[in-house]
XYZ file of C-alpha atoms in Angstrom:
104
model
C 3.416 9.434 1.614
C 2.487 7.594 -1.554
C 0.378 9.047 -4.323
C 0.640 6.089 -6.698
C 1.349 3.052 -4.556
C 4.516 1.596 -3.100
C 6.392 -1.528 -4.118
C 8.234 -3.028 -1.169
C 11.227 -5.191 -2.033
C 13.182 -7.240 0.516
C 14.869 -4.995 3.043
C 15.413 -4.563 6.748
C 14.586 -2.064 9.489
C 14.061 0.982 7.272
C 11.796 -0.925 4.915
C 9.731 -2.230 7.830
C 9.353 1.314 9.144
C 8.163 2.475 5.720
C 5.636 -0.373 5.543
C 4.027 0.550 8.849
C 4.182 4.281 8.071
C 2.335 3.660 4.797
C -0.130 1.268 6.457
C -1.040 3.901 9.062
C -1.534 6.593 6.401
C -3.779 4.237 4.427
C -5.684 3.092 7.528
C -6.547 6.656 8.526
C -6.885 7.863 4.917
C -4.484 10.602 5.994
C -4.375 12.071 2.497
C -7.962 11.321 1.573
C -7.284 8.017 -0.165
C -5.554 4.663 0.204
C -2.835 3.606 -2.216
C -1.669 0.074 -3.073
C 0.953 -1.637 -0.954
C 2.682 -4.208 -3.156
C 5.107 -6.724 -1.685
C 7.540 -8.151 -4.244
C 8.964 -11.443 -3.014
C 6.523 -14.099 -1.776
C 8.979 -16.046 0.363
C 10.606 -12.984 1.907
C 7.367 -11.212 2.892
C 5.435 -14.324 3.938
C 8.109 -16.503 5.597
C 11.452 -14.736 6.135
C 9.863 -11.502 7.397
C 6.142 -12.422 7.617
C 4.787 -8.883 7.435
C 2.236 -9.710 4.718
C 0.318 -12.312 6.771
C 0.590 -10.001 9.790
C -1.083 -7.125 7.916
C -3.718 -9.469 6.491
C -4.502 -10.758 9.972
C -4.733 -7.253 11.383
C -7.178 -6.346 8.619
C -9.286 -9.454 9.291
C -9.775 -8.497 12.954
C -10.373 -4.819 12.137
C -7.140 -3.409 13.559
C -6.203 -2.037 10.134
C -8.621 -0.843 7.461
C -8.317 0.615 3.977
C -5.257 -1.444 3.031
C -4.880 -2.621 -0.556
C -2.317 -5.413 -0.284
C -0.697 -7.494 -3.010
C 1.961 -10.197 -2.586
C 3.700 -11.417 -5.735
C 6.902 -12.568 -7.373
C 5.721 -11.331 -10.767
C 6.743 -7.867 -11.970
C 3.811 -7.932 -14.429
C 1.398 -8.154 -11.475
C 3.170 -5.165 -9.889
C 2.740 -3.119 -13.051
C -0.896 -4.214 -13.404
C -1.799 -3.166 -9.829
C -0.104 0.216 -10.226
C -1.809 0.843 -13.555
C -5.200 -0.166 -12.133
C -4.745 2.377 -9.353
C -3.635 5.041 -11.829
C -6.696 4.374 -13.999
C -8.950 4.569 -10.941
C -7.517 7.904 -9.858
C -7.475 9.345 -13.392
C -11.236 8.872 -13.427
C -11.485 10.659 -10.078
C -9.323 13.807 -10.045
C -10.762 14.695 -6.638
C -8.880 11.705 -5.180
C -5.746 13.830 -4.952
C -7.288 16.839 -3.246
C -7.693 17.588 0.413
C -9.880 20.554 1.292
C -9.815 21.552 -2.374
C -5.997 21.634 -2.536
C -4.380 19.449 -5.182
C -1.740 17.091 -3.824
C 1.371 16.096 -5.735
């Protein structure tokens, strides 16, 4: 579960499991919101382990929804995306509540 977004760095089986676990939670809005999924490492996530184009394709055909995906090699872009999400949620304190219960 991610309340502020997740940055995925190159990894293997466990990282792939976490990616799909987070994608499912975002797709179903399991916690009432969708958080950013940021992939750090263009070559790794688009060619070596092409999970980023896979998720994009699944979104295009409607198999996944509510995903906020970013692919970058730039740590400044990572920080910017996380801060944008934080600003968005700061302006909406209800974003972290389910049935009136505050999460996190």
